[in-house]
Coordinates of C-alpha atoms and ligand atoms in Angstrom, one line a residue:
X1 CA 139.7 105.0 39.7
X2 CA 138.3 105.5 43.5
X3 CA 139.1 109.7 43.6
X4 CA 141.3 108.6 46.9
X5 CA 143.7 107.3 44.3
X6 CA 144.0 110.4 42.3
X7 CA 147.8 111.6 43.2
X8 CA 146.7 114.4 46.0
X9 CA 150.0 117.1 45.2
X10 CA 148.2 117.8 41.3
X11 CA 145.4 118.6 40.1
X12 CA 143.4 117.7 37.2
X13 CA 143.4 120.2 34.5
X14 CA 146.3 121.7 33.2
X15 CA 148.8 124.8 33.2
X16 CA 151.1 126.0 30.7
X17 CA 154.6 125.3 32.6
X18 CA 155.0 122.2 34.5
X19 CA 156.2 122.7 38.2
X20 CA 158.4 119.9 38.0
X21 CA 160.2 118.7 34.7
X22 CA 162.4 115.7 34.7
X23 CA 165.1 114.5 32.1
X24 CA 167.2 111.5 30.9
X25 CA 169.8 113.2 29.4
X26 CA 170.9 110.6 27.1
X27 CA 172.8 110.7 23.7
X28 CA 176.2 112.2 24.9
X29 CA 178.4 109.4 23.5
X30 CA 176.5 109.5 20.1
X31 CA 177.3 113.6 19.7
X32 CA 180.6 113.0 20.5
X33 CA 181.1 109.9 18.1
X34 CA 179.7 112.0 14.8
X35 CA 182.4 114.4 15.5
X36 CA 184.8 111.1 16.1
X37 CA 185.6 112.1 19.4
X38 CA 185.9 109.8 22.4
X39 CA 182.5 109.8 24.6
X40 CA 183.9 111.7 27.7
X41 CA 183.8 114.8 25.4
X42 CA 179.7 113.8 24.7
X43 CA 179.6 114.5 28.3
X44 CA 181.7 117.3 28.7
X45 CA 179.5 119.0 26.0
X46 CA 176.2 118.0 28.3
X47 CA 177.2 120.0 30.8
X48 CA 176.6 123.0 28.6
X49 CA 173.2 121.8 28.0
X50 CA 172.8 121.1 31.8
X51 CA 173.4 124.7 32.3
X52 CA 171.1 126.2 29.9
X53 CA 168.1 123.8 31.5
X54 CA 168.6 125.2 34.9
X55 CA 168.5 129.0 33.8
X56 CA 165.5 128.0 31.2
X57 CA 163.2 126.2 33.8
X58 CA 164.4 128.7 37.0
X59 CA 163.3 131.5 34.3
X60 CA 160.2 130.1 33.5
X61 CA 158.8 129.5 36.8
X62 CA 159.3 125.5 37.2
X63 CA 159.7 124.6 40.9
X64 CA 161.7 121.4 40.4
X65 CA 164.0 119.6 37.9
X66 CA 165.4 116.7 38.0
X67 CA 168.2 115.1 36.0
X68 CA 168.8 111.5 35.1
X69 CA 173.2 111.7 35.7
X70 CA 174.3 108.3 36.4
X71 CA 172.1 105.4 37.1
X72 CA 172.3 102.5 39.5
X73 CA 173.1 100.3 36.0
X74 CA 175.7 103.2 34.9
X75 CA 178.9 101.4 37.1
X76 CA 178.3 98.6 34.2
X77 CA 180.4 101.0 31.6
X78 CA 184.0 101.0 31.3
X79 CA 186.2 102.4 34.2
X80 CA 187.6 105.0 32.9
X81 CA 184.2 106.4 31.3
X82 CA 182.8 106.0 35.1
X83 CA 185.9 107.8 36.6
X84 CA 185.6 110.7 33.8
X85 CA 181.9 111.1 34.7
X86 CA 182.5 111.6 38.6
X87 CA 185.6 113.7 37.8
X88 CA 182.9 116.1 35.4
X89 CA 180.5 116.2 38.3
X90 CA 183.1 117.1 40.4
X91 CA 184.4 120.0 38.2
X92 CA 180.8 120.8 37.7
X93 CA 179.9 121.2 41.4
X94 CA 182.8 123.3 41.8
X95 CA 182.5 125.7 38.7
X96 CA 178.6 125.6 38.7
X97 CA 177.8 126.6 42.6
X98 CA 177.8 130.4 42.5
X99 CA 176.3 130.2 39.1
X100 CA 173.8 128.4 41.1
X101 CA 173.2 130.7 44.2
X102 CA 173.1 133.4 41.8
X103 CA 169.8 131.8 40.2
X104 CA 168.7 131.3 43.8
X105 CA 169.0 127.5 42.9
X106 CA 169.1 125.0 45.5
X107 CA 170.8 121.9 44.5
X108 CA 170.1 118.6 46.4
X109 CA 171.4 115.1 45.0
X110 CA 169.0 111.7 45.1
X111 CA 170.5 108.1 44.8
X112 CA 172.5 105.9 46.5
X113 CA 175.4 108.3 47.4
X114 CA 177.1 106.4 50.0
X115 CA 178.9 104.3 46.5
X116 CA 179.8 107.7 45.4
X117 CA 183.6 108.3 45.8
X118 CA 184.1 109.9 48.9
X119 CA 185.6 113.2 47.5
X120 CA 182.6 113.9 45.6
X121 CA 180.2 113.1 48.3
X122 CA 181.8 115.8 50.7
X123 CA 181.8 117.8 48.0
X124 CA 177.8 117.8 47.2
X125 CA 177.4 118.0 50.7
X126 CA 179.0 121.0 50.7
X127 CA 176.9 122.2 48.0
X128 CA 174.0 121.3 49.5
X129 CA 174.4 123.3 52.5
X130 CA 175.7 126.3 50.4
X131 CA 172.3 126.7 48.4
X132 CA 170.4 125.3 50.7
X133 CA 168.7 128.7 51.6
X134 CA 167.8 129.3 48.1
X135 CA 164.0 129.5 47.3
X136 CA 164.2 129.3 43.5
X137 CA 164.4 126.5 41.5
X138 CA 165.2 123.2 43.3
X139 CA 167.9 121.1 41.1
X140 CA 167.8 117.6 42.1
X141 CA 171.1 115.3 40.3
X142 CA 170.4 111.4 40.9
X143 CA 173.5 110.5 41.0
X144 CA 173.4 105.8 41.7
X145 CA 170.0 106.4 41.6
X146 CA 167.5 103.9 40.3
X147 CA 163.6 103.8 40.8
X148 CA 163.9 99.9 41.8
X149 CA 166.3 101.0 44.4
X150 CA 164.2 103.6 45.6
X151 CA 161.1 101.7 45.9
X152 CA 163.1 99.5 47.5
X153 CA 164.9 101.4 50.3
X154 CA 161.4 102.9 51.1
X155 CA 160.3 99.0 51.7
X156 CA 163.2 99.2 53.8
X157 CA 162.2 101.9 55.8
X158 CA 158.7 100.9 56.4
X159 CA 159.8 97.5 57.6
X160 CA 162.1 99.1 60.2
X161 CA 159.0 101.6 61.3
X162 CA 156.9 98.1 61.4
X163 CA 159.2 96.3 63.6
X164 CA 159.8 99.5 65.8
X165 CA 156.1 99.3 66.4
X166 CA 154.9 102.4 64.9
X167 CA 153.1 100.9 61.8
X168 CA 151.3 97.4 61.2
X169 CA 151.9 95.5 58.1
X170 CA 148.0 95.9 57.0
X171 CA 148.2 100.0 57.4
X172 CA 150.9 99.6 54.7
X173 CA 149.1 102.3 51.9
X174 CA 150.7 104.2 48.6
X175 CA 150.4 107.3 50.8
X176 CA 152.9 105.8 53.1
X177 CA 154.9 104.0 51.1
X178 CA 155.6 107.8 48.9
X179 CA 156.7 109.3 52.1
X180 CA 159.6 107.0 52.3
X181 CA 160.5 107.7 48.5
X182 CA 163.0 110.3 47.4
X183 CA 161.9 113.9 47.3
X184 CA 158.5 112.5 49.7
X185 CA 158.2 116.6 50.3
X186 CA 158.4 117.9 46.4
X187 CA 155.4 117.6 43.4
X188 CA 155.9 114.7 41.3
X189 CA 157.0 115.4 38.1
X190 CA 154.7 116.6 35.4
X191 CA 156.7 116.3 32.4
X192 CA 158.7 113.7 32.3
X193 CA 161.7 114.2 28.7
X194 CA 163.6 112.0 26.9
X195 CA 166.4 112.8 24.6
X196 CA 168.3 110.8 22.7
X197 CA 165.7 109.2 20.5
X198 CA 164.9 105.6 22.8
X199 CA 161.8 105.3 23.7
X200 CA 162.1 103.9 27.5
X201 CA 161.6 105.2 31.5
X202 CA 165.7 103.0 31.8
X203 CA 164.5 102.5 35.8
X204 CA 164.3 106.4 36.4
X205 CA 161.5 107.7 38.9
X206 CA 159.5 104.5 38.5
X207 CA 156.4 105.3 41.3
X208 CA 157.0 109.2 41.3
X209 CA 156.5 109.2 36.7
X210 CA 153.4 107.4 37.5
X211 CA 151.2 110.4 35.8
X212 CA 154.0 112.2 34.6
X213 CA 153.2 113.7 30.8
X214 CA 156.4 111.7 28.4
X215 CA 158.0 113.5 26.3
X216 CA 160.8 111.7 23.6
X217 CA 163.1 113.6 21.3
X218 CA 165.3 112.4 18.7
X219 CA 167.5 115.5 19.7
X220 CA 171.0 114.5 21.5
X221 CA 171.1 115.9 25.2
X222 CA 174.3 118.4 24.2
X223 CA 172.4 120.1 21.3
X224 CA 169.1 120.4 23.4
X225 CA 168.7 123.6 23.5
X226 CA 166.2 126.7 24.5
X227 CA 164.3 125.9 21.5
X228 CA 164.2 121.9 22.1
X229 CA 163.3 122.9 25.8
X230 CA 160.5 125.7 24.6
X231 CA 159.1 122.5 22.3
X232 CA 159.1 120.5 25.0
X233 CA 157.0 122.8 27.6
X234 CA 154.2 123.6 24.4
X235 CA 154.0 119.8 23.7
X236 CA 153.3 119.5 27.6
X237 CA 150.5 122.3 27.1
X238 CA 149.0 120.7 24.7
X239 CA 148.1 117.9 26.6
X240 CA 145.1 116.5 29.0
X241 CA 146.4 115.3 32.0
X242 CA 143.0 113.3 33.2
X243 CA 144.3 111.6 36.0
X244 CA 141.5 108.9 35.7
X245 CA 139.1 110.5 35.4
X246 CA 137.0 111.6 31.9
X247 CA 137.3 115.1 29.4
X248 CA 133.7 116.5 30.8
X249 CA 134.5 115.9 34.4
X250 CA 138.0 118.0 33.9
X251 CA 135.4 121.3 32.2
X252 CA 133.1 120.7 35.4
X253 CA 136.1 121.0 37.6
X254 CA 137.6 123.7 36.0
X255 CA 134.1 125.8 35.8
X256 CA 133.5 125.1 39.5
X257 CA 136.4 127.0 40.7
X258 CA 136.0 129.7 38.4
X259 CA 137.4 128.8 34.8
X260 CA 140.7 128.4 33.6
Ligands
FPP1 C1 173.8 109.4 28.8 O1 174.3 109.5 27.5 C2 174.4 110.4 29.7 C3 175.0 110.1 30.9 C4 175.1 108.7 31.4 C5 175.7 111.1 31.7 C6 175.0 112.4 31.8 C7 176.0 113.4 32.3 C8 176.0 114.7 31.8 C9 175.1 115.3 30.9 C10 177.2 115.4 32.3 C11 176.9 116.6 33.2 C12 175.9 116.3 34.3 C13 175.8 117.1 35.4 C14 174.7 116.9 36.3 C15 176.8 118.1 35.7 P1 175.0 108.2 26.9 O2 176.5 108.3 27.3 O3 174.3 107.0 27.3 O4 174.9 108.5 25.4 P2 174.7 107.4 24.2 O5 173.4 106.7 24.4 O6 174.8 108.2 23.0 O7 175.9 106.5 24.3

C-alpha cells in the first residue's frame, strides 16, 4: 500500500485506550424476551448501559464514541417499537443532559435527522448547543444514520462543489471525498464493538471502520457492563494495528521516535 494511502489522523503502532471507540448496541429485544417482556423494555434497559459507556470511556481518556441508535433500515420495524424508540431518546436527552455537562461531554447527533420527528430534532439541537463548549468526551448518537447514506450524501456534496466550479471531477481523491463524510474533523474510530453475538458492520461507518480494530461479543448491549467494556479495551491492546504495512517496519517506527 503506497504510504499516501495510509489513513493520515493514526498512526501505526499502538496505545492501550483507543481515542475513538464505536458500538452497535444490539441485543435489546433478546434481554428483554428471556425475561418475557415486550422489546421496548430491552431498550429502556440499554439506556442504562448507554450511561455507563459514556462515564467508562470519558474516564478512561477516549476522545470520541460513537453509538449505533437507529439505523437508516431501523423505520422497517413495527410502529409502535419506532415511536417507543424516539420517545426513549427523547426522555434520554432530557434526563441525560446535565449528567452530560457534568462529564464535560459534548453530545453531537450524525444521520439523516431532517426524518427525525420534529420534536426530537429541536430537542437535540438544543442539546447540542448546551454542551457544545464541553472539551471532554465527544458523544456522537447516529440517529437515520447509515454508512451508504453517508457515502452518499458526501457524493452529493462533491458534485455540487464540481458544478459550482471549485473542484474537477478528476481531482475527486479519498482525502476529499472523507471531508464530506460525517465527523470529517474527528479520528476515525479505532475500536470498532459489537454486542449481541452477530458477526456484521449492518451498514454502520462503512469508509470511516475502514482500519477500525472489530471487536464481537456474545454479551447483550443492557448487561454490557464495566467489565465487558474493560475486556473490550485489553482485546484492543492486544492487537497490531499494521495499517499495510509489515511487523518489523511497526519496531523501526516505533524505535525511531524514541520507543514505545
Ligand atoms: C438494537 O437491539 C438496538 C436498537 C435498535 C436501539 C438502541 C437503543 C438504545 C440502546 C436505547 C438508548 C439509546 C440512547 C442513545 C439513549 P435490537 O432491538 O435489534 O435487539 P435484538 O437483536 O435482540 O432484537
Amino acid at each position: 500500500m503506497p504510504e499516501s494511502e495510509t489513513p493520515d489522523r493514526q498512526t501505526a503502532g499502538q496505545t492501550a485506550v483507543p481515542r475513538h471507540v464505536a458500538i452497535i448496541m444490539d441485543g435489546n429485544g433478546r434481554w428483554a424476551k428471556k425475561r418475557h417482556l415486550p422489546r421496548h423494555a430491552g431498550h429502556k434497559a440499554g439506556v442504562g448501559a448507554v450511561r455507563m459507556a459514556v462515564e467508562r470511556c470519558a474516564r478512561a481518556g477516549v476522545e470520541v464514541l460513537t453509538l449505533f441508535a437507529f439505523s437508516s433500515e431501523n423505520w422497517r420495524r413495527p410502529k409502535q417499537e419506532v415511536g417507543l424508540l424516539m420517545e426513549l431518546f427523547m426522555t434520554a436527552l432530557h434526563r441525560e443532559v446535565r449528567r452530560l455537562t457534568s462529564n464535560d461531554v459534548r453530545l453531537r447527533v450524525i444521520g439523516d435527522r431532517t426524518a427525525l420527528p420534529e420534536k426530537l430534532q429541536s430537542r437535540i439541537a438544543r442539546v447540542e448547543a448546551l454542551t457544545e463548549a464541553n472539551s471532554g468526551l465527544v458523544l456522537q448518537i447516529a440517529a437515520n444514520y447509515g454508512g451508504r447514506w453517508d457515502l452518499a450524501q458526501a457524493a452529493r456534496r462533491l458534485s455540487a462543489r464540481v458544478l459550482a466550479g471549485e473542484l474537477r471531477p478528476e481531482d475527486i481523491d479519498e482525502p476529499n471525498l472523507a471531508a464530506e463524510l460525517s465527523f470529517a474533523d474527528l479520528p476515525d474510530p479505532d475500536l470498532f464493538i459489537r454486542t449481541g453475538g452477530e458477526l456484521r458492520l449492518s451498514n454502520f461507518l462503512l469508509w470511516q471502520a475502514a482500519y477500525s480494530e472489530l471487536y464481537f461479543t456474545d454479551c447483550l448491549w443492557p448487561d454490557f457492563d464495566q467489565a465487558q467494556l474493560q475486556a473490550a479495551f485489553d482485546a484492543f491492546a492486544h492487537r497490531e494495528r499494521r495499517f499495510g504495512k509489515i511487523g518489523e517496519q511497526l519496531s523501526a517506527d516505533t524505535s525511531e521516535v524514541g520507543g514505545g
